[in-house]
Coordinates of C-alpha atoms in Angstrom, one line a residue:
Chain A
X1274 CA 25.0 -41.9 169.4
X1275 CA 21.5 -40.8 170.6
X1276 CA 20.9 -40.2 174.4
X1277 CA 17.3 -40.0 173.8
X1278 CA 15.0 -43.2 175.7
X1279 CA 13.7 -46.5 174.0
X1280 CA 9.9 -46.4 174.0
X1281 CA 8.4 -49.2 174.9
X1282 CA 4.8 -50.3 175.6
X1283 CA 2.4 -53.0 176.5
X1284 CA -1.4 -53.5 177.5
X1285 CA -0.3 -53.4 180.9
X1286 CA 2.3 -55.0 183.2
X1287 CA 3.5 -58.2 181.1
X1288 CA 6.3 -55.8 178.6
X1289 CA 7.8 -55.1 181.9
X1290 CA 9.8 -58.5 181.3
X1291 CA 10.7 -57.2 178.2
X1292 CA 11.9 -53.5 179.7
X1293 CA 13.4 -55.7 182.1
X1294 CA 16.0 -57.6 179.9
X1295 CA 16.4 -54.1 177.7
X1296 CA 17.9 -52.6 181.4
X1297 CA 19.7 -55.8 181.9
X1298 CA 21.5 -55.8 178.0
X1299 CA 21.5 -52.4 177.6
X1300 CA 22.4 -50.7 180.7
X1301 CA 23.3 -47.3 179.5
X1302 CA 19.6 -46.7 177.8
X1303 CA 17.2 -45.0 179.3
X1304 CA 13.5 -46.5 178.7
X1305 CA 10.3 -45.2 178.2
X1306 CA 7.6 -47.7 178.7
X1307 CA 3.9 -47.2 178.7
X1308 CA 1.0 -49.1 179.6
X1309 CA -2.1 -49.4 178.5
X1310 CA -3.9 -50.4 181.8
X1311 CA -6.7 -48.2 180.9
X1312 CA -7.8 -50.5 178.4
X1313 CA -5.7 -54.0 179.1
X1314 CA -6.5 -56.6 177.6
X1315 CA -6.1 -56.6 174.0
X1316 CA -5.7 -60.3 174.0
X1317 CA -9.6 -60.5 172.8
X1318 CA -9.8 -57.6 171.0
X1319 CA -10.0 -57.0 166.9
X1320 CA -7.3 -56.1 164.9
X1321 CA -8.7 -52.9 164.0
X1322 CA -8.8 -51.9 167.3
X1323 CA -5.2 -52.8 169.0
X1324 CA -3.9 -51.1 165.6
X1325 CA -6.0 -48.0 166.9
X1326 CA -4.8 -48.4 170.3
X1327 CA -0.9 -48.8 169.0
X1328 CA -0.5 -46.1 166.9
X1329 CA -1.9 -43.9 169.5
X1330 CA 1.3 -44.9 171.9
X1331 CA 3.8 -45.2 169.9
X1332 CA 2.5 -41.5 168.3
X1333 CA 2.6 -40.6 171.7
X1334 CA 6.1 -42.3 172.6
X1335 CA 7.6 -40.1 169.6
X1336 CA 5.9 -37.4 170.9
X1337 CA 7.7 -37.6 173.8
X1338 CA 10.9 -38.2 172.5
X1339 CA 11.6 -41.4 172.1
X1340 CA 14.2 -42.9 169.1
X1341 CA 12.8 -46.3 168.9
X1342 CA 9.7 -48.4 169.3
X1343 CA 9.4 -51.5 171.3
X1344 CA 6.2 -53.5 171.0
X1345 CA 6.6 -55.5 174.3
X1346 CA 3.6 -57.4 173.8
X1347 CA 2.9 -60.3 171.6
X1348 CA -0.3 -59.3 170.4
X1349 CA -0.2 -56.0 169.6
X1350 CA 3.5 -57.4 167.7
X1351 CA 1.2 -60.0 165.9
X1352 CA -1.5 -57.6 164.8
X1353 CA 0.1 -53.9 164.5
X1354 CA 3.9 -54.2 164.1
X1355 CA 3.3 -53.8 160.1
X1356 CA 1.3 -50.8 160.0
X1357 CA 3.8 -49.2 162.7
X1358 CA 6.7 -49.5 160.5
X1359 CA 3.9 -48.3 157.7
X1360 CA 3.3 -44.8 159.7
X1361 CA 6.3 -44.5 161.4
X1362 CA 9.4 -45.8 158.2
X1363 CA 11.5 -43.6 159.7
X1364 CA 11.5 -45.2 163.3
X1365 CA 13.1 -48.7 164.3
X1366 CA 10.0 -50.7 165.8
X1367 CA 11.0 -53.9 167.0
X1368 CA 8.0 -56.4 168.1
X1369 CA 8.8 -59.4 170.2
X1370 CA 7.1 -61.9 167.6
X1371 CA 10.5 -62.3 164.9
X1372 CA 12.8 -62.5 168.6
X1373 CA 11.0 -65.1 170.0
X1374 CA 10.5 -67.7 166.9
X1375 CA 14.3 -66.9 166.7
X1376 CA 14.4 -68.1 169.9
X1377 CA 12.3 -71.3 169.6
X1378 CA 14.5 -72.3 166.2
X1379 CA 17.2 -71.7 168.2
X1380 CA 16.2 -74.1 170.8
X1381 CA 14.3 -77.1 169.2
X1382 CA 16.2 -80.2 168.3
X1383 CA 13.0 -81.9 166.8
X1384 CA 11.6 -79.1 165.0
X1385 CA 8.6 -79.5 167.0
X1386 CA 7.6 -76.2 168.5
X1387 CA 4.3 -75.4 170.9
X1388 CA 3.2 -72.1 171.2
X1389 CA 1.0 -70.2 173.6
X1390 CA -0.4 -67.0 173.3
X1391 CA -3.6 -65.0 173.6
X1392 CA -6.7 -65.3 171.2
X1393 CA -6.0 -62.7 169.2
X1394 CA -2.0 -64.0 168.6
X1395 CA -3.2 -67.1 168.0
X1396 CA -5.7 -66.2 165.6
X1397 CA -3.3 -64.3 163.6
X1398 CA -0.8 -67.0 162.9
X1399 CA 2.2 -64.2 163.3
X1400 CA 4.3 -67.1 165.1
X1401 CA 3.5 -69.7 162.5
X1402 CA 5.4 -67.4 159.7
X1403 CA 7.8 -66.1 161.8
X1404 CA 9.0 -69.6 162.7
X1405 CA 8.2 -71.0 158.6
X1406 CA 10.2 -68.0 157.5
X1407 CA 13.0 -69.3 159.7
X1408 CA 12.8 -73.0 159.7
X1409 CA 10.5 -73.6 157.0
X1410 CA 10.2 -77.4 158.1
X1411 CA 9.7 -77.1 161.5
X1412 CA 5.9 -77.8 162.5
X1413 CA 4.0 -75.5 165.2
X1414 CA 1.1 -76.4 167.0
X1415 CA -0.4 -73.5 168.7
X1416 CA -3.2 -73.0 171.6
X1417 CA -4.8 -69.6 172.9
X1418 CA -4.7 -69.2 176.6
X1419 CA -7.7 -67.0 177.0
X1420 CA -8.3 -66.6 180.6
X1421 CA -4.1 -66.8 181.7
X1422 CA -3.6 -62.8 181.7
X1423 CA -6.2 -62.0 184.1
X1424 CA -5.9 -65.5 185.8
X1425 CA -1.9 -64.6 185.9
X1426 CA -2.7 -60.8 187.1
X1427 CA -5.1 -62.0 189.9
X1428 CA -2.4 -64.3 190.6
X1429 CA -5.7 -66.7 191.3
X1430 CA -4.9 -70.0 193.0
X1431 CA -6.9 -71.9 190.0
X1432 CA -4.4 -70.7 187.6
X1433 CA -2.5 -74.4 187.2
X1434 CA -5.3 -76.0 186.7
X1435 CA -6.4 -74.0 183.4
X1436 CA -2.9 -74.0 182.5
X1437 CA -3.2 -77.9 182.5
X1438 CA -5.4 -77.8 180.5
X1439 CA -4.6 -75.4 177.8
X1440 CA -1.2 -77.1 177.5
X1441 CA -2.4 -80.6 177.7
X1442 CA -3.1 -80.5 173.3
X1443 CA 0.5 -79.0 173.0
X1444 CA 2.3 -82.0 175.4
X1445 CA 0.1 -84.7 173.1
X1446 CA 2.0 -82.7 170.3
X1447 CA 5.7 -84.5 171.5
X1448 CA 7.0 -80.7 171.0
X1449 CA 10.2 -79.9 172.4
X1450 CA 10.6 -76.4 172.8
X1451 CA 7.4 -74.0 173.8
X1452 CA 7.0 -70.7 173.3
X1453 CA 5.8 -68.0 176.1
X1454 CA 4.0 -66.2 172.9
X1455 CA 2.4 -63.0 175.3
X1456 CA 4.8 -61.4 178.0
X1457 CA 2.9 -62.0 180.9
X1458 CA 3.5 -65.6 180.7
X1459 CA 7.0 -65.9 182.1
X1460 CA 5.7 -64.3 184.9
X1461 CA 4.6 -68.0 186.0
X1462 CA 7.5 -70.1 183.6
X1463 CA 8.0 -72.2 187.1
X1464 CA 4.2 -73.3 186.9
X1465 CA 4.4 -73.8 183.6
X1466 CA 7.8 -76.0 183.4
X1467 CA 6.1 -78.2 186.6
X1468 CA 3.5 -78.9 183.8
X1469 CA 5.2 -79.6 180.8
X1470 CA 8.2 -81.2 182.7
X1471 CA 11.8 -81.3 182.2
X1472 CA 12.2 -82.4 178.3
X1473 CA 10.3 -79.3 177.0
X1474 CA 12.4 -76.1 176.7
X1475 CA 10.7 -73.1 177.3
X1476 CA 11.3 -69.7 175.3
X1477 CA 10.1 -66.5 175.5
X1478 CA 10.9 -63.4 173.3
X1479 CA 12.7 -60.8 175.8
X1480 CA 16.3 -61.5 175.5
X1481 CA 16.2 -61.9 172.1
X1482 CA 14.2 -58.9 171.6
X1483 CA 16.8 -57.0 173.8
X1484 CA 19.9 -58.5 171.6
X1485 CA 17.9 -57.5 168.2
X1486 CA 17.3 -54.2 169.6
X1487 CA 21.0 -53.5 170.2
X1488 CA 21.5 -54.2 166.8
X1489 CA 19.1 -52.1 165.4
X1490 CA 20.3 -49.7 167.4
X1491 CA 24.0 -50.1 166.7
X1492 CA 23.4 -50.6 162.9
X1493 CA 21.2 -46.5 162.9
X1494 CA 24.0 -45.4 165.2
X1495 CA 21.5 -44.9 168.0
X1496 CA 22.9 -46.6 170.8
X1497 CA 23.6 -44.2 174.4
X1498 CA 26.7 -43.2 175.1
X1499 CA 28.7 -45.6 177.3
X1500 CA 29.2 -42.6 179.8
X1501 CA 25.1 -42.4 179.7
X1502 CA 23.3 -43.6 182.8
X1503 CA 20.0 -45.9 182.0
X1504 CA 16.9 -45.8 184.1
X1505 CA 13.4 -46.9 183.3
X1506 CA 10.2 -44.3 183.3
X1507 CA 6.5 -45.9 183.4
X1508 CA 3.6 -44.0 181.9
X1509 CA 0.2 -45.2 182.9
X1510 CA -3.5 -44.6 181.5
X1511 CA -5.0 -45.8 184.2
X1512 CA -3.8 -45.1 188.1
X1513 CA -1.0 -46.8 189.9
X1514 CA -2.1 -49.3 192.7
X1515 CA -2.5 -52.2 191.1
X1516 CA 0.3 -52.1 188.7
X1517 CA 2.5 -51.3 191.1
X1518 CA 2.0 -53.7 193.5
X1519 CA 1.7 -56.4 190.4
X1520 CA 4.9 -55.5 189.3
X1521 CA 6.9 -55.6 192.6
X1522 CA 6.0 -58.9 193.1
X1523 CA 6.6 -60.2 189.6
X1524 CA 9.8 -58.3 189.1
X1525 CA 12.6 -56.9 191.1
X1526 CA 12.5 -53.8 188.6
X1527 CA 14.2 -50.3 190.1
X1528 CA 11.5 -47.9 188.2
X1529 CA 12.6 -44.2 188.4
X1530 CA 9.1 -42.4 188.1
X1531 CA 5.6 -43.7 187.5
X1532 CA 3.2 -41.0 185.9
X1533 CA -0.3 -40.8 184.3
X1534 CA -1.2 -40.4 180.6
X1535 CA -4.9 -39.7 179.9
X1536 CA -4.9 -41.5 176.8
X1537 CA -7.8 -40.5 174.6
Chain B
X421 CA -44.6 -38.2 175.6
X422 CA -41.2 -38.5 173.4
X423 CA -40.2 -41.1 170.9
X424 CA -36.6 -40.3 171.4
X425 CA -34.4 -43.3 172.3
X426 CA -33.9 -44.0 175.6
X427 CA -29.4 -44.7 176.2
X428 CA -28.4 -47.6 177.7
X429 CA -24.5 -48.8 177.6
X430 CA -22.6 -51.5 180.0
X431 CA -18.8 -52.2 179.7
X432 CA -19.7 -55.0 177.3
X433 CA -22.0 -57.4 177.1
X434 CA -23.5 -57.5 180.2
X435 CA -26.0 -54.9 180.2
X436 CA -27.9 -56.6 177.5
X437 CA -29.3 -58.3 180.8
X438 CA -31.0 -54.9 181.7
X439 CA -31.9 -54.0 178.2
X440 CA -34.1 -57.3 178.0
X441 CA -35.7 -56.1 181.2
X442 CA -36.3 -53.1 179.5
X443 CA -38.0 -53.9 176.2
X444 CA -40.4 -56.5 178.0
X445 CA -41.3 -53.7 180.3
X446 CA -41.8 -51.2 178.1
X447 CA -42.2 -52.7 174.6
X448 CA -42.7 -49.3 173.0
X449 CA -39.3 -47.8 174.0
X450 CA -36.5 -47.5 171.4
X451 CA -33.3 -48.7 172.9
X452 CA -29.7 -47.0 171.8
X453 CA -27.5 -49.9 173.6
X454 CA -23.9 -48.6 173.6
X455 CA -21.2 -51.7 175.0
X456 CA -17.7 -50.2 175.1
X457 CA -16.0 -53.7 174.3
X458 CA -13.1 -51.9 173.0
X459 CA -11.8 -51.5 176.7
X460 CA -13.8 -54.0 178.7
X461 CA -13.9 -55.0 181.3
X462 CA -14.0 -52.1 183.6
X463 CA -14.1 -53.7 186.9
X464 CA -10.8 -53.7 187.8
X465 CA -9.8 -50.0 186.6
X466 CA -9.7 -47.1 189.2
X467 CA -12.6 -44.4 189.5
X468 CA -11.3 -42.0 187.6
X469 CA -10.8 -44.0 184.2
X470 CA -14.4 -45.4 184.6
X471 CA -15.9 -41.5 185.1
X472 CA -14.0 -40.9 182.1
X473 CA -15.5 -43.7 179.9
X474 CA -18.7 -42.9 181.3
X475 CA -19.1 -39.5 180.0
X476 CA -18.0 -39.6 177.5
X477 CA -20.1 -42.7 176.6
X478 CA -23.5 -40.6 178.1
X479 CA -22.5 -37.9 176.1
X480 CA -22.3 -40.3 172.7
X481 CA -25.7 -41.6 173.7
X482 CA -26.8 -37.5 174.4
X483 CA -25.2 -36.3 170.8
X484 CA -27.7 -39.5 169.2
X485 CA -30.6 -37.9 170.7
X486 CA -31.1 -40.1 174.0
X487 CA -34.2 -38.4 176.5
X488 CA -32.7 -40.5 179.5
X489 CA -29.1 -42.5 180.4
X490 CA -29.6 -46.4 182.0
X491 CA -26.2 -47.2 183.3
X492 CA -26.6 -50.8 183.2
X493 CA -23.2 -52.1 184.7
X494 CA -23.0 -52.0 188.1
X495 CA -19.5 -50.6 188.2
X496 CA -19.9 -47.5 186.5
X497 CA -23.2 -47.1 188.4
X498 CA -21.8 -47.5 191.3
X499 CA -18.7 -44.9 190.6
X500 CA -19.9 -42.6 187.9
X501 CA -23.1 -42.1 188.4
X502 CA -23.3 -39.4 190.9
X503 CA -20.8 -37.6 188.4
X504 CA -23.1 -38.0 185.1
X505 CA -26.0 -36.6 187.1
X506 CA -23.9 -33.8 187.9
X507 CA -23.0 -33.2 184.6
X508 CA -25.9 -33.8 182.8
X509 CA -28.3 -32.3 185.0
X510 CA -31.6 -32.0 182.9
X511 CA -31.6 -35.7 181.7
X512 CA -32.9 -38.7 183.8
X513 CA -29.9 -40.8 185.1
X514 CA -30.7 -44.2 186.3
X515 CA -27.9 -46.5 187.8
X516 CA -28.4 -50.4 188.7
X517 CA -27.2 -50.1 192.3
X518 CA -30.3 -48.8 193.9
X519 CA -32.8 -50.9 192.1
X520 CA -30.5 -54.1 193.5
X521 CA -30.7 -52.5 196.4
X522 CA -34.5 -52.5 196.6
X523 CA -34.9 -55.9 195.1
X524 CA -32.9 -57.3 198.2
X525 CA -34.7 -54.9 200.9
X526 CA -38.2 -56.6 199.8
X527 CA -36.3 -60.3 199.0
X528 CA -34.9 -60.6 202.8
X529 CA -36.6 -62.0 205.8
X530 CA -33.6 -62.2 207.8
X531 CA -32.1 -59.0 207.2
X532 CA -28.5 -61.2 206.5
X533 CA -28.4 -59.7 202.7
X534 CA -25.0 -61.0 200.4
X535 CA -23.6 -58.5 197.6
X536 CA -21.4 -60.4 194.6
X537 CA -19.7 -57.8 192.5
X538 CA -16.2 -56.5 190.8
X539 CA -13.3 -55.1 192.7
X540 CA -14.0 -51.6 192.2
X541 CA -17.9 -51.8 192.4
X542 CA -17.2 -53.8 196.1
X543 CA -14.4 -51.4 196.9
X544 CA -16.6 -48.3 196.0
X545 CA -18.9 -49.7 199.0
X546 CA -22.2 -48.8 197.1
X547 CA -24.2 -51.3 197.6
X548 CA -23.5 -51.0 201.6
X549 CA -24.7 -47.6 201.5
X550 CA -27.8 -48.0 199.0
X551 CA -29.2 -50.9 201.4
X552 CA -28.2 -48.8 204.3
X553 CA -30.3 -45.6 203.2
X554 CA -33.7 -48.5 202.7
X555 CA -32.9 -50.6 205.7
X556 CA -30.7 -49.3 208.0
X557 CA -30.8 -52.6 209.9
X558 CA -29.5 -54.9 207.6
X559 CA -26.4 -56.5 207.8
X560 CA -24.6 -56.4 204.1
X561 CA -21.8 -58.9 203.2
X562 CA -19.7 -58.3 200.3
X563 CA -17.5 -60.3 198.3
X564 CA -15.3 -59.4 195.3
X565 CA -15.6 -61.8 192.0
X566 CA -12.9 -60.0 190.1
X567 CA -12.2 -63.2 187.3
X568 CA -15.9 -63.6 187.0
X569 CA -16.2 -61.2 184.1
X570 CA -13.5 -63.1 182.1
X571 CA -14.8 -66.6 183.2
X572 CA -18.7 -65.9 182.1
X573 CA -17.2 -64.2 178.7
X574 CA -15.0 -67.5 177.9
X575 CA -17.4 -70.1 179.1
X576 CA -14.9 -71.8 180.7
X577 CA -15.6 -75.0 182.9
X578 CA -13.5 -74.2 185.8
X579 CA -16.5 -71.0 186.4
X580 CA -18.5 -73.1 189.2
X581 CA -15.0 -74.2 190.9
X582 CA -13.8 -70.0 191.1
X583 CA -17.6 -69.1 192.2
X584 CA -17.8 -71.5 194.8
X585 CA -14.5 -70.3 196.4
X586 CA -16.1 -66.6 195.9
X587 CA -19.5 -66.9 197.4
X588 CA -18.1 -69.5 200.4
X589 CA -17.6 -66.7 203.3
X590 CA -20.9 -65.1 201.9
X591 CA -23.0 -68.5 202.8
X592 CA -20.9 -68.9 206.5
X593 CA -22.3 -65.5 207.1
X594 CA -26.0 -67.0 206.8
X595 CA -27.1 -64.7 204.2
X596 CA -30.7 -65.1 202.8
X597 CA -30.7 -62.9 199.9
X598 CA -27.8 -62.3 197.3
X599 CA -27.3 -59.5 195.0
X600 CA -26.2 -60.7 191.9
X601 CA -24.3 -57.0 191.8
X602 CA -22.8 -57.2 188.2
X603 CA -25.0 -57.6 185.1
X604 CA -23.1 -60.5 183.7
X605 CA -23.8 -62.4 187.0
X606 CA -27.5 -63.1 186.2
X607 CA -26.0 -64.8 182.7
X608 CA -24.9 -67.7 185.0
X609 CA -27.6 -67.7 187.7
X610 CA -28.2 -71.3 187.4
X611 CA -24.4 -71.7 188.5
X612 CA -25.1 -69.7 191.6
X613 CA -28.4 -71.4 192.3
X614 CA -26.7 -74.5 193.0
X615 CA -23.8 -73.6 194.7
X616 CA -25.9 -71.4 197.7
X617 CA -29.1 -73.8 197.6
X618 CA -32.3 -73.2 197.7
X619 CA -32.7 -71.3 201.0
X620 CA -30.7 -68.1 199.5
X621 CA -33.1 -66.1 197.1
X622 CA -31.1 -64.0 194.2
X623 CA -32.1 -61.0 192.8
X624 CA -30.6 -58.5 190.3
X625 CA -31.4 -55.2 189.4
X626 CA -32.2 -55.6 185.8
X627 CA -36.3 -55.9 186.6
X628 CA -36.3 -52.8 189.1
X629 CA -33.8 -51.1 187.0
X630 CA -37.0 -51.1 183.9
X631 CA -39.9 -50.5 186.4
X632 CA -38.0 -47.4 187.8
X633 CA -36.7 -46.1 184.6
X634 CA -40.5 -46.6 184.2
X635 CA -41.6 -44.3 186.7
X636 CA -38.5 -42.0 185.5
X637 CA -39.8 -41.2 182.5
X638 CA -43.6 -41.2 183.2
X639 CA -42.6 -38.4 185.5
X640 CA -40.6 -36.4 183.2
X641 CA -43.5 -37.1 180.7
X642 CA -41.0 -38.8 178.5
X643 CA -43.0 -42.0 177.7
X644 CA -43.2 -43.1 174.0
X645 CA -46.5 -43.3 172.8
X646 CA -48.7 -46.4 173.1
X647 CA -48.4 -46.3 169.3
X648 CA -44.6 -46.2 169.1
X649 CA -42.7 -49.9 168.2
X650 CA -40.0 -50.6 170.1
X651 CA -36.9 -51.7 169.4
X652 CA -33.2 -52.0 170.3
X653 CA -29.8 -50.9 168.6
X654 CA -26.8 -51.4 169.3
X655 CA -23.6 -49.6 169.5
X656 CA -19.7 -51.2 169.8
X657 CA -16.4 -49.8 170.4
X658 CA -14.5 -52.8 169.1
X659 CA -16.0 -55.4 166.3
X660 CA -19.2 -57.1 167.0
X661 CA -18.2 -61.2 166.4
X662 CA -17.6 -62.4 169.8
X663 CA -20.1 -59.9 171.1
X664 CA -22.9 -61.2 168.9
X665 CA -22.4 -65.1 169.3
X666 CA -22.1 -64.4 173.0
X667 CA -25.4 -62.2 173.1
X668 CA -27.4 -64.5 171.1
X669 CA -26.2 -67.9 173.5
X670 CA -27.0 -65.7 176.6
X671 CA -30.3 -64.1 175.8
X672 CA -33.0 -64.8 172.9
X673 CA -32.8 -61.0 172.2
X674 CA -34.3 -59.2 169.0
X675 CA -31.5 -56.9 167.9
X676 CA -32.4 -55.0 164.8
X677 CA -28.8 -53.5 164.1
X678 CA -25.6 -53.4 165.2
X679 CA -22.7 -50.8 164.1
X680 CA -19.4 -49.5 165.2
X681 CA -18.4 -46.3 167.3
X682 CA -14.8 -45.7 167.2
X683 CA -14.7 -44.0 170.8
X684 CA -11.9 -41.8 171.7

């Protein structure tokens, strides 16, 4: 039993979905989450440098603490979860890739899968394994949604339109289950299901992440107490406002404390 | 008379805009361009982060032997600048704000003067007070462009439909000059031509920005030599590929190297 906090982190506001079904599975945990808003995006951003970026959190995380790592975002998962486990082999790091192509198998009848995700996600072809590794017949067809996280965090009125057409490709693609491949994106899953209509099931990565993170958890004997009370802490490298106020409107999340990291 | 390099550095791409101006004003300058595209953009990030960045970038261009710091993004000019000067006393600090500034003071007829910018460069209210100090009779209307950035850096087609919304209250308000107050703005000037018509003249700050540093450097006898070549290097916090293919659609500019600066 460990009473010591998850840590958890994301470019910026989209893990919160992620912290959000952690508090919702795991109630007795306590969770450390960090994000990155100093430097969000890292959809467009090289390997090299979201690796940089992660290892400096989760370092930091540890630091504080923390008795396992939670990638809540999809690219930093795609591009950095390896070299995580590399540096850190004696730390459970769970990314939200392997949970949500679990997810997707789990769902598609036709093997058929679409999935969305940022530039970077995209370009590394992490959901493409994950799902092959799984299902190695199903066939993916995948499209990068460059402008939806600021789009999404603007919360701009032009939003569907763009959305239309970055999904149009997948829809041509007769898939049958989509996956939300970056965390911000269930933020606007009603926009998204109006598009691709009723016959397409869409998946995203934070229940299943939660589930596999009980179990990894259960299996190093690391899970809280049941008499432990969970809450939710949120670190920032940048200031408040924004996130704030993005995150109250997105999610009705009860965060304990917000504070500032000066990442370097 | 010094051959030393004269510093430069935007967010990103952007300030590429203002080094152009630069080398065709004064060919025989030496350029050290830094673009910090490992956490662009900045124009949605709070005061403090963006002081941060800045110095530390100044001091990066300092440590390489700079004689004088451009700030060629209008957002850290507008909320770092005061800050660098006061930290870097002895070295010429030139922002874009006030040579916008000027370019719309000699560009109106009407006094009716629009400002386009990012969140935090409209927020920081810099413009107002620049055109305020040269013309304290001009009316200024601002509006914030915050998924501008993003939209000129993907190319994306639904740019003119997002800019129109942006610059419609700025045209009701009968404007005859606008300030194209971020240095990626003047990368889609043709965009903004046609959306105000021909009555609305645009100006940036990238020309006044070189003719000032000009007068900068003449007076702090820091001119390079008549004999001197010039020439411009750049400097990247993240990998150069999607800056590079982006620089060379936006401007025909001779770069003679490129390398990477793993910033803090």
């Amino acid at each position: 039993m460990s009473d010591a906090p998850i840590g958890v982190f994301d470019s910026g506001i989209g893990g919160l979905t992620v912290a959000a079904a952690i508090r919702s599975e795991l109630p007795n945990e306590k969770i450390l989450y960090i994000g990155d808003t100093a430097r969000v995006p890292y959809g467009g951003k090289s390997r090299e440098t979201i690796e940089r970026y992660s290892i400096e959190i989760a370092q930091q995380l540890l630091d504080r603490g923390a008795k396992a790592i939670v990638i809540a975002c999809n690219t930093a998962s795609a591009l950095a979860a390896p070299r995580l486990r590399e540096l850190f082999p004696d730390v459970p790091v769970r990314g939200v890739i392997h949970p949500g192509a679990q997810a997707a198998v789990a769902a598609t009848r036709t093997g058929r899968i679409g999935v969305m995700g940022t530039q970077a996600t995209v370009d590394s072809g992490a959901y493409e394994r994950a799902i092959a590794d799984l299902a190695p017949d199903a066939h993916v067809y995948s499209v990068a949604c460059p402008l939806l996280v600021p789009l999404i965090e603007e919360g701009d009125p032009v939003t569907d339109q763009v959305l239309s057409r970055y999904l149009e490709s997948l829809v041509e693609h007769n898939i049958d289950t989509l996956v939300l491949g970056c965390t911000h994106y269930p933020l606007i899953k009603p926009a998204i299901a109006r598009i691709v209509g009723p016959d397409i099931t869409l998946v995203d990565s934070a229940h299943n992440c939660a589930l596999a993170l009980n179990d990894i958890l259960a299996a190093n004997n690391l899970l809280a107490p049941a008499s432990a009370t969970g809450r939710l802490d949120v670190i920032l490298t940048d200031t408040a406002k924004r996130f704030l106020s993005s995150a109250q409107t997105a999610l009705a999340l009860d965060i304990a404390s917000v504070t500032r990291w000066n990442n370097e």
